[in-house]
PDB file of C-alpha atoms in Angstrom:
ATOM      1  CA  MET A   1     -50.445 -55.531  62.140  1.00 48.00           C
ATOM      2  CA  SER A   2     -50.470 -57.511  58.889  1.00 49.00           C
ATOM      3  CA  ASP A   3     -48.449 -60.688  58.342  1.00 50.00           C
ATOM      4  CA  ARG A   4     -46.331 -58.795  55.842  1.00 50.00           C
ATOM      5  CA  LEU A   5     -45.407 -56.119  58.409  1.00 46.00           C
ATOM      6  CA  LEU A   6     -44.647 -58.774  60.994  1.00 48.00           C
ATOM      7  CA  GLU A   7     -42.268 -60.489  58.573  1.00 49.00           C
ATOM      8  CA  MET A   8     -40.530 -57.194  57.824  1.00 46.00           C
ATOM      9  CA  GLU A   9     -40.225 -56.383  61.535  1.00 49.00           C
ATOM     10  CA  GLU A  10     -38.729 -59.796  62.231  1.00 50.00           C
ATOM     11  CA  PHE A  11     -36.303 -59.292  59.347  1.00 47.00           C
ATOM     12  CA  ALA A  12     -35.320 -55.838  60.638  1.00 47.00           C
ATOM     13  CA  THR A  13     -34.447 -57.168  64.119  1.00 46.00           C
ATOM     14  CA  LYS A  14     -31.848 -59.447  62.531  1.00 50.00           C
ATOM     15  CA  THR A  15     -30.098 -56.610  60.705  1.00 51.00           C
ATOM     16  CA  GLY A  16     -28.938 -54.692  63.816  1.00 55.00           C
ATOM     17  CA  PRO A  17     -25.308 -55.213  64.984  1.00 55.00           C
ATOM     18  CA  LYS A  18     -26.247 -57.632  67.794  1.00 55.00           C
ATOM     19  CA  GLY A  19     -28.783 -59.430  65.615  1.00 59.00           C
ATOM     20  CA  VAL A  20     -26.269 -59.948  62.802  1.00 59.00           C
ATOM     21  CA  ILE A  21     -23.603 -61.235  65.211  1.00 58.00           C
ATOM     22  CA  ASN A  22     -26.020 -63.668  66.852  1.00 61.00           C
ATOM     23  CA  ASP A  23     -27.344 -64.898  63.517  1.00 66.00           C
ATOM     24  CA  TRP A  24     -23.786 -65.369  62.177  1.00 57.00           C
ATOM     25  CA  ARG A  25     -22.828 -67.192  65.355  1.00 58.00           C
ATOM     26  CA  ARG A  26     -25.744 -69.596  65.051  1.00 64.00           C
ATOM     27  CA  PHE A  27     -25.069 -70.184  61.351  1.00 64.00           C
ATOM     28  CA  LYS A  28     -21.378 -70.872  61.996  1.00 60.00           C
ATOM     29  CA  LEU A  29     -22.146 -73.444  64.659  1.00 59.00           C
ATOM     30  CA  GLU A  30     -24.743 -75.194  62.524  1.00 62.00           C
ATOM     31  CA  SER A  31     -22.502 -75.337  59.453  1.00 62.00           C
ATOM     32  CA  MET A  32     -19.387 -76.749  61.108  1.00 58.00           C
ATOM     33  CA  ASP A  33     -18.416 -80.327  60.305  1.00 58.00           C
ATOM     34  CA  GLN A  34     -18.795 -81.691  63.811  1.00 56.00           C
ATOM     35  CA  GLU A  35     -17.885 -85.240  62.761  1.00 58.00           C
ATOM     36  CA  ASN A  36     -14.310 -84.223  61.881  1.00 62.00           C
ATOM     37  CA  LEU A  37     -13.750 -81.845  64.796  1.00 59.00           C
ATOM     38  CA  ALA A  38     -11.047 -82.599  67.340  1.00 64.00           C
ATOM     39  CA  PRO A  39     -12.453 -83.853  70.684  1.00 67.00           C
ATOM     40  CA  ALA A  40     -11.492 -80.615  72.465  1.00 62.00           C
ATOM     41  CA  LYS A  41     -13.255 -78.504  69.870  1.00 60.00           C
ATOM     42  CA  LYS A  42     -16.272 -80.790  69.858  1.00 58.00           C
ATOM     43  CA  GLU A  43     -16.593 -80.380  73.621  1.00 62.00           C
ATOM     44  CA  LEU A  44     -16.315 -76.594  73.315  1.00 59.00           C
ATOM     45  CA  LEU A  45     -18.948 -76.646  70.614  1.00 56.00           C
ATOM     46  CA  ARG A  46     -21.203 -78.674  72.892  1.00 57.00           C
ATOM     47  CA  GLN A  47     -20.753 -76.121  75.659  1.00 59.00           C
ATOM     48  CA  MET A  48     -21.548 -73.278  73.282  1.00 53.00           C
ATOM     49  CA  SER A  49     -24.681 -75.045  72.083  1.00 52.00           C
ATOM     50  CA  THR A  50     -25.809 -75.976  75.611  1.00 53.00           C
ATOM     51  CA  PRO A  51     -24.618 -73.293  78.041  1.00 50.00           C
ATOM     52  CA  GLY A  52     -23.606 -74.466  81.501  1.00 49.00           C
ATOM     53  CA  LYS A  53     -25.864 -72.121  83.408  1.00 50.00           C
ATOM     54  CA  PRO A  54     -29.176 -73.929  83.986  1.00 47.00           C
ATOM     55  CA  LYS A  55     -31.186 -70.728  84.148  1.00 49.00           C
ATOM     56  CA  GLU A  56     -29.736 -69.302  80.966  1.00 49.00           C
ATOM     57  CA  ASP A  57     -32.338 -69.491  78.238  1.00 52.00           C
ATOM     58  CA  GLY A  58     -31.631 -69.598  74.470  1.00 49.00           C
ATOM     59  CA  LYS A  59     -31.878 -65.841  74.006  1.00 49.00           C
ATOM     60  CA  SER A  60     -29.500 -65.103  76.891  1.00 54.00           C
ATOM     61  CA  ALA A  61     -27.054 -67.671  75.540  1.00 51.00           C
ATOM     62  CA  LEU A  62     -26.921 -65.944  72.198  1.00 49.00           C
ATOM     63  CA  ASN A  63     -26.506 -62.500  73.762  1.00 53.00           C
ATOM     64  CA  ARG A  64     -23.734 -63.417  76.196  1.00 54.00           C
ATOM     65  CA  LYS A  65     -20.159 -62.370  75.487  1.00 55.00           C
ATOM     66  CA  MET A  66     -18.010 -64.688  73.435  1.00 55.00           C
ATOM     67  CA  SER A  67     -15.055 -66.337  75.188  1.00 60.00           C
ATOM     68  CA  VAL A  68     -11.522 -66.433  73.766  1.00 57.00           C
ATOM     69  CA  GLN A  69     -11.885 -70.169  73.080  1.00 57.00           C
ATOM     70  CA  GLU A  70     -15.140 -69.587  71.224  1.00 57.00           C
ATOM     71  CA  TYR A  71     -13.557 -66.826  69.169  1.00 58.00           C
ATOM     72  CA  GLU A  72     -10.619 -69.022  68.192  1.00 60.00           C
ATOM     73  CA  LEU A  73     -12.996 -71.792  67.137  1.00 56.00           C
ATOM     74  CA  LEU A  74     -15.338 -69.559  65.188  1.00 55.00           C
ATOM     75  CA  LYS A  75     -12.668 -67.690  63.266  1.00 57.00           C
ATOM     76  CA  GLU A  76     -11.249 -70.842  61.697  1.00 55.00           C
ATOM     77  CA  GLU A  77     -12.205 -71.332  58.048  1.00 52.00           C
ATOM     78  CA  ASP A  78     -14.371 -68.218  58.273  1.00 59.00           C
ATOM     79  CA  GLU A  79     -13.837 -67.166  54.673  1.00 62.00           C
ATOM     80  CA  GLY A  80     -15.735 -70.047  53.074  1.00 65.00           C
ATOM     81  CA  CYS A  81     -18.407 -70.082  55.760  1.00 67.00           C
ATOM     82  CA  LEU A  82     -18.846 -66.313  55.531  1.00 67.00           C
ATOM     83  CA  LYS A  83     -19.580 -66.589  51.812  1.00 74.00           C
ATOM     84  CA  LYS A  84     -22.252 -69.192  52.487  1.00 75.00           C
ATOM     85  CA  TYR A  85     -23.707 -67.012  55.239  1.00 71.00           C
ATOM     86  CA  ARG A  86     -23.730 -63.940  53.007  1.00 75.00           C
ATOM     87  CA  LYS A  87     -25.438 -65.913  50.243  1.00 76.00           C
ATOM     88  CA  ARG A  88     -28.124 -67.095  52.654  1.00 74.00           C
ATOM     89  CA  CYS A  89     -28.692 -63.573  53.994  1.00 74.00           C
ATOM     90  CA  MET A  90     -29.001 -62.125  50.494  1.00 72.00           C
ATOM     91  CA  GLN A  91     -31.493 -64.819  49.527  1.00 66.00           C
ATOM     92  CA  GLU A  92     -33.525 -64.191  52.688  1.00 68.00           C
ATOM     93  CA  MET A  93     -33.508 -60.451  52.014  1.00 67.00           C
ATOM     94  CA  HIS A  94     -34.608 -61.011  48.423  1.00 59.00           C
ATOM     95  CA  ASP A  95     -37.406 -63.359  49.512  1.00 59.00           C
ATOM     96  CA  LYS A  96     -38.629 -60.880  52.128  1.00 58.00           C
ATOM     97  CA  LEU A  97     -38.646 -57.923  49.749  1.00 56.00           C
ATOM     98  CA  SER A  98     -39.935 -59.706  46.658  1.00 58.00           C
ATOM     99  CA  PHE A  99     -43.586 -59.443  45.699  1.00 63.00           C
ATOM    100  CA  GLY A 100     -45.661 -61.482  43.306  1.00 72.00           C
ATOM    101  CA  PRO A 101     -45.288 -64.949  41.790  1.00 84.00           C
ATOM    102  CA  ARG A 102     -42.339 -66.445  39.917  1.00 88.00           C
ATOM    103  CA  PHE A 103     -42.412 -68.225  36.581  1.00 92.00           C
ATOM    104  CA  GLU A 104     -40.426 -70.767  34.581  1.00 90.00           C
ATOM    105  CA  GLY A 105     -39.941 -70.549  30.844  1.00 94.00           C
ATOM    106  CA  VAL A 106     -42.129 -68.890  28.221  1.00 97.00           C
ATOM    107  CA  HIS A 107     -45.869 -69.606  28.385  1.00 96.00           C
ATOM    108  CA  GLU A 108     -47.623 -70.568  25.148  1.00 95.00           C
ATOM    109  CA  LEU A 109     -51.049 -68.930  24.735  1.00 95.00           C
ATOM    110  CA  ASP A 110     -53.323 -70.916  22.442  1.00 91.00           C
ATOM    111  CA  SER A 111     -56.288 -68.561  22.112  1.00 91.00           C
ATOM    112  CA  GLY A 112     -57.500 -65.000  22.386  1.00 89.00           C
ATOM    113  CA  GLU A 113     -59.248 -65.933  25.631  1.00 92.00           C
ATOM    114  CA  ALA A 114     -55.972 -67.143  27.122  1.00 93.00           C
ATOM    115  CA  PHE A 115     -54.365 -63.880  25.987  1.00 93.00           C
ATOM    116  CA  LEU A 116     -57.017 -61.791  27.764  1.00 93.00           C
ATOM    117  CA  GLU A 117     -56.865 -63.925  30.885  1.00 94.00           C
ATOM    118  CA  VAL A 118     -53.118 -63.555  31.337  1.00 94.00           C
ATOM    119  CA  ILE A 119     -53.433 -59.768  30.997  1.00 92.00           C
ATOM    120  CA  GLU A 120     -56.444 -59.251  33.220  1.00 92.00           C
ATOM    121  CA  LYS A 121     -55.912 -61.851  35.936  1.00 91.00           C
ATOM    122  CA  GLU A 122     -52.165 -61.798  36.503  1.00 92.00           C
ATOM    123  CA  HIS A 123     -50.790 -60.410  39.789  1.00 90.00           C
ATOM    124  CA  TYR A 124     -50.780 -56.609  39.848  1.00 90.00           C
ATOM    125  CA  SER A 125     -47.008 -56.443  40.379  1.00 89.00           C
ATOM    126  CA  THR A 126     -46.149 -58.828  37.529  1.00 93.00           C
ATOM    127  CA  VAL A 127     -44.816 -57.543  34.224  1.00 95.00           C
ATOM    128  CA  VAL A 128     -46.279 -59.563  31.342  1.00 97.00           C
ATOM    129  CA  VAL A 129     -44.396 -59.648  28.028  1.00 97.00           C
ATOM    130  CA  VAL A 130     -46.351 -61.120  25.107  1.00 97.00           C
ATOM    131  CA  HIS A 131     -44.758 -61.982  21.777  1.00 97.00           C
ATOM    132  CA  ILE A 132     -47.198 -62.237  18.858  1.00 96.00           C
ATOM    133  CA  TYR A 133     -45.518 -64.239  16.118  1.00 96.00           C
ATOM    134  CA  LYS A 134     -46.116 -66.235  12.975  1.00 95.00           C
ATOM    135  CA  VAL A 135     -44.122 -69.202  11.771  1.00 94.00           C
ATOM    136  CA  GLY A 136     -42.005 -68.244   8.772  1.00 94.00           C
ATOM    137  CA  VAL A 137     -41.987 -64.486   9.394  1.00 96.00           C
ATOM    138  CA  LYS A 138     -38.464 -63.104   9.656  1.00 94.00           C
ATOM    139  CA  GLY A 139     -37.292 -62.456  13.196  1.00 95.00           C
ATOM    140  CA  CYS A 140     -40.067 -64.368  14.973  1.00 96.00           C
ATOM    141  CA  GLU A 141     -38.109 -67.545  15.637  1.00 96.00           C
ATOM    142  CA  GLU A 142     -35.055 -65.561  16.754  1.00 96.00           C
ATOM    143  CA  LEU A 143     -37.154 -63.483  19.146  1.00 97.00           C
ATOM    144  CA  ASN A 144     -38.721 -66.630  20.589  1.00 97.00           C
ATOM    145  CA  ASN A 145     -35.232 -67.962  21.326  1.00 97.00           C
ATOM    146  CA  CYS A 146     -34.263 -64.686  22.983  1.00 97.00           C
ATOM    147  CA  LEU A 147     -37.320 -64.744  25.222  1.00 97.00           C
ATOM    148  CA  ASP A 148     -36.475 -68.306  26.272  1.00 97.00           C
ATOM    149  CA  CYS A 149     -33.165 -66.946  27.590  1.00 96.00           C
ATOM    150  CA  LEU A 150     -34.679 -63.872  29.234  1.00 97.00           C
ATOM    151  CA  ALA A 151     -37.291 -65.995  31.024  1.00 96.00           C
ATOM    152  CA  LEU A 152     -34.422 -67.655  32.908  1.00 94.00           C
ATOM    153  CA  GLU A 153     -32.883 -64.299  33.792  1.00 94.00           C
ATOM    154  CA  TYR A 154     -36.151 -62.694  34.934  1.00 94.00           C
ATOM    155  CA  PRO A 155     -38.292 -65.283  36.775  1.00 93.00           C
ATOM    156  CA  SER A 156     -40.580 -62.546  38.169  1.00 92.00           C
ATOM    157  CA  VAL A 157     -41.606 -61.540  34.623  1.00 95.00           C
ATOM    158  CA  LYS A 158     -44.230 -63.612  32.819  1.00 96.00           C
ATOM    159  CA  PHE A 159     -43.051 -64.110  29.244  1.00 98.00           C
ATOM    160  CA  CYS A 160     -45.702 -65.391  26.831  1.00 97.00           C
ATOM    161  CA  ARG A 161     -46.036 -66.022  23.117  1.00 97.00           C
ATOM    162  CA  ILE A 162     -49.065 -66.474  20.908  1.00 95.00           C
ATOM    163  CA  ASP A 163     -49.287 -67.634  17.311  1.00 95.00           C
ATOM    164  CA  ALA A 164     -51.197 -65.027  15.321  1.00 93.00           C
ATOM    165  CA  VAL A 165     -52.652 -67.686  12.996  1.00 91.00           C
ATOM    166  CA  SER A 166     -53.750 -70.364  15.468  1.00 84.00           C
ATOM    167  CA  SER A 167     -55.180 -67.762  17.843  1.00 84.00           C
ATOM    168  CA  GLY A 168     -57.230 -66.045  15.132  1.00 85.00           C
ATOM    169  CA  ALA A 169     -55.322 -62.760  15.426  1.00 84.00           C
ATOM    170  CA  ALA A 170     -53.783 -62.880  11.936  1.00 82.00           C
ATOM    171  CA  GLU A 171     -56.276 -60.327  10.562  1.00 83.00           C
ATOM    172  CA  ARG A 172     -55.272 -57.730  13.152  1.00 88.00           C
ATOM    173  CA  PHE A 173     -51.574 -58.603  13.081  1.00 91.00           C
ATOM    174  CA  SER A 174     -50.373 -58.959   9.502  1.00 92.00           C
ATOM    175  CA  ASP A 175     -46.891 -60.142   8.563  1.00 94.00           C
ATOM    176  CA  GLU A 176     -45.762 -56.512   8.206  1.00 94.00           C
ATOM    177  CA  VAL A 177     -46.162 -55.804  11.944  1.00 95.00           C
ATOM    178  CA  LEU A 178     -44.687 -59.073  13.180  1.00 96.00           C
ATOM    179  CA  PRO A 179     -43.003 -59.906  15.390  1.00 96.00           C
ATOM    180  CA  THR A 180     -44.904 -57.737  17.898  1.00 96.00           C
ATOM    181  CA  LEU A 181     -44.062 -57.303  21.558  1.00 97.00           C
ATOM    182  CA  LEU A 182     -46.752 -56.168  23.998  1.00 96.00           C
ATOM    183  CA  VAL A 183     -45.890 -55.372  27.611  1.00 97.00           C
ATOM    184  CA  TYR A 184     -48.549 -55.177  30.342  1.00 97.00           C
ATOM    185  CA  LYS A 185     -48.687 -54.604  34.076  1.00 95.00           C
ATOM    186  CA  ALA A 186     -51.823 -54.628  36.228  1.00 93.00           C
ATOM    187  CA  GLY A 187     -53.901 -54.784  33.035  1.00 93.00           C
ATOM    188  CA  ASP A 188     -52.349 -51.632  31.568  1.00 95.00           C
ATOM    189  CA  LEU A 189     -50.474 -51.604  28.268  1.00 96.00           C
ATOM    190  CA  LEU A 190     -46.975 -50.270  28.935  1.00 96.00           C
ATOM    191  CA  GLY A 191     -45.340 -51.086  25.617  1.00 96.00           C
ATOM    192  CA  ASN A 192     -46.638 -51.730  22.109  1.00 96.00           C
ATOM    193  CA  PHE A 193     -43.829 -52.538  19.693  1.00 96.00           C
ATOM    194  CA  LEU A 194     -44.984 -53.492  16.205  1.00 95.00           C
ATOM    195  CA  ALA A 195     -42.362 -55.070  13.954  1.00 95.00           C
ATOM    196  CA  CYS A 196     -40.056 -54.771  16.942  1.00 95.00           C
ATOM    197  CA  THR A 197     -37.041 -56.246  15.171  1.00 94.00           C
ATOM    198  CA  GLN A 198     -36.700 -52.965  13.286  1.00 93.00           C
ATOM    199  CA  HIS A 199     -35.372 -51.547  16.550  1.00 92.00           C
ATOM    200  CA  LEU A 200     -32.710 -54.266  16.719  1.00 92.00           C
ATOM    201  CA  THR A 201     -29.696 -55.115  14.612  1.00 81.00           C
ATOM    202  CA  GLY A 202     -29.928 -57.575  11.729  1.00 82.00           C
ATOM    203  CA  GLU A 203     -28.530 -60.361  13.893  1.00 91.00           C
ATOM    204  CA  PHE A 204     -29.745 -59.875  17.451  1.00 95.00           C
ATOM    205  CA  PHE A 205     -29.407 -61.774  20.691  1.00 96.00           C
ATOM    206  CA  ALA A 206     -31.120 -61.970  24.077  1.00 96.00           C
ATOM    207  CA  THR A 207     -28.911 -59.191  25.440  1.00 96.00           C
ATOM    208  CA  ASP A 208     -30.091 -56.905  22.621  1.00 96.00           C
ATOM    209  CA  VAL A 209     -33.756 -57.573  23.412  1.00 97.00           C
ATOM    210  CA  GLU A 210     -33.017 -57.068  27.092  1.00 97.00           C
ATOM    211  CA  ALA A 211     -31.318 -53.723  26.417  1.00 96.00           C
ATOM    212  CA  PHE A 212     -34.241 -52.648  24.222  1.00 96.00           C
ATOM    213  CA  LEU A 213     -36.830 -53.407  26.922  1.00 97.00           C
ATOM    214  CA  ASN A 214     -34.653 -51.814  29.587  1.00 96.00           C
ATOM    215  CA  SER A 215     -34.373 -48.641  27.529  1.00 96.00           C
ATOM    216  CA  TYR A 216     -38.098 -48.190  28.197  1.00 96.00           C
ATOM    217  CA  GLY A 217     -37.795 -49.251  31.850  1.00 95.00           C
ATOM    218  CA  LEU A 218     -39.955 -52.337  31.315  1.00 96.00           C
ATOM    219  CA  LEU A 219     -37.863 -54.973  33.087  1.00 95.00           C
ATOM    220  CA  PRO A 220     -37.251 -55.241  36.839  1.00 91.00           C
ATOM    221  CA  GLU A 221     -33.817 -55.621  38.350  1.00 84.00           C
ATOM    222  CA  LYS A 222     -32.161 -58.974  37.859  1.00 80.00           C
ATOM    223  CA  GLU A 223     -31.934 -61.606  40.558  1.00 65.00           C
ATOM    224  CA  LEU A 224     -28.951 -61.376  42.942  1.00 56.00           C
ATOM    225  CA  ALA A 225     -26.525 -64.028  41.763  1.00 51.00           C
ATOM    226  CA  GLY A 226     -23.189 -62.423  42.571  1.00 46.00           C
ATOM    227  CA  VAL A 227     -22.388 -64.455  45.666  1.00 43.00           C
ATOM    228  CA  GLU A 228     -23.143 -67.779  43.977  1.00 47.00           C
ATOM    229  CA  ASP A 229     -20.993 -66.857  40.991  1.00 51.00           C
ATOM    230  CA  GLU A 230     -18.208 -65.791  43.342  1.00 50.00           C
ATOM    231  CA  GLU A 231     -18.325 -69.138  45.118  1.00 49.00           C
ATOM    232  CA  GLU A 232     -18.206 -71.044  41.852  1.00 52.00           C
ATOM    233  CA  ASN A 233     -15.156 -69.038  40.764  1.00 54.00           C
ATOM    234  CA  ASP A 234     -13.408 -69.839  44.063  1.00 53.00           C
ATOM    235  CA  VAL A 235     -14.025 -73.552  43.555  1.00 47.00           C
ATOM    236  CA  GLU A 236     -12.474 -73.367  40.110  1.00 50.00           C
TER     237      GLU A 236
END
């Protein structure tokens, strides 16, 4: 069995009813502020962490029934702790199910060789978006700014840009076809959008470029950030 399958099997065992309860129980105990607990609660917590039965191993301790005292202790302040637990579970699920590398920002390609390398050698699951631009051509600077924003929203996508002049591609990409967006995956060209700003409004933003790429199904789903946003709203 491959390491990947082993990881998925381990993940699956935690998603059953008993596995979820045990995992939540462990997380709750670990996240409690033991320094500020009342002595009685601290003693109960110690008993829960180190069961009294000598022969009871860690697995048996987690699987045993919860006492009334344990339930009363665990249910206190559950709302905030549950949000943290849910956030951790969602992140673990995303990490387990995510494939391929992650990137930061837009990568500047300084030559035709660098352009070919990023297309041919990138991970097979990675979507590569390349913006061919030229300084002074209408829409190029705006599109560069939009891609800077989208790179933060889609860390699994490799956003790149290449100057048509400095890379020697100006003869093949004249001002009339700039800015150009090329989209690749596993070495295959998925999208070829010459003078792509003609598909956008006169004044466009990152959300417009995002909607345009999504209309062709070229972007993956966004990262799960709902729980974190929810927590921030609660703090406010």
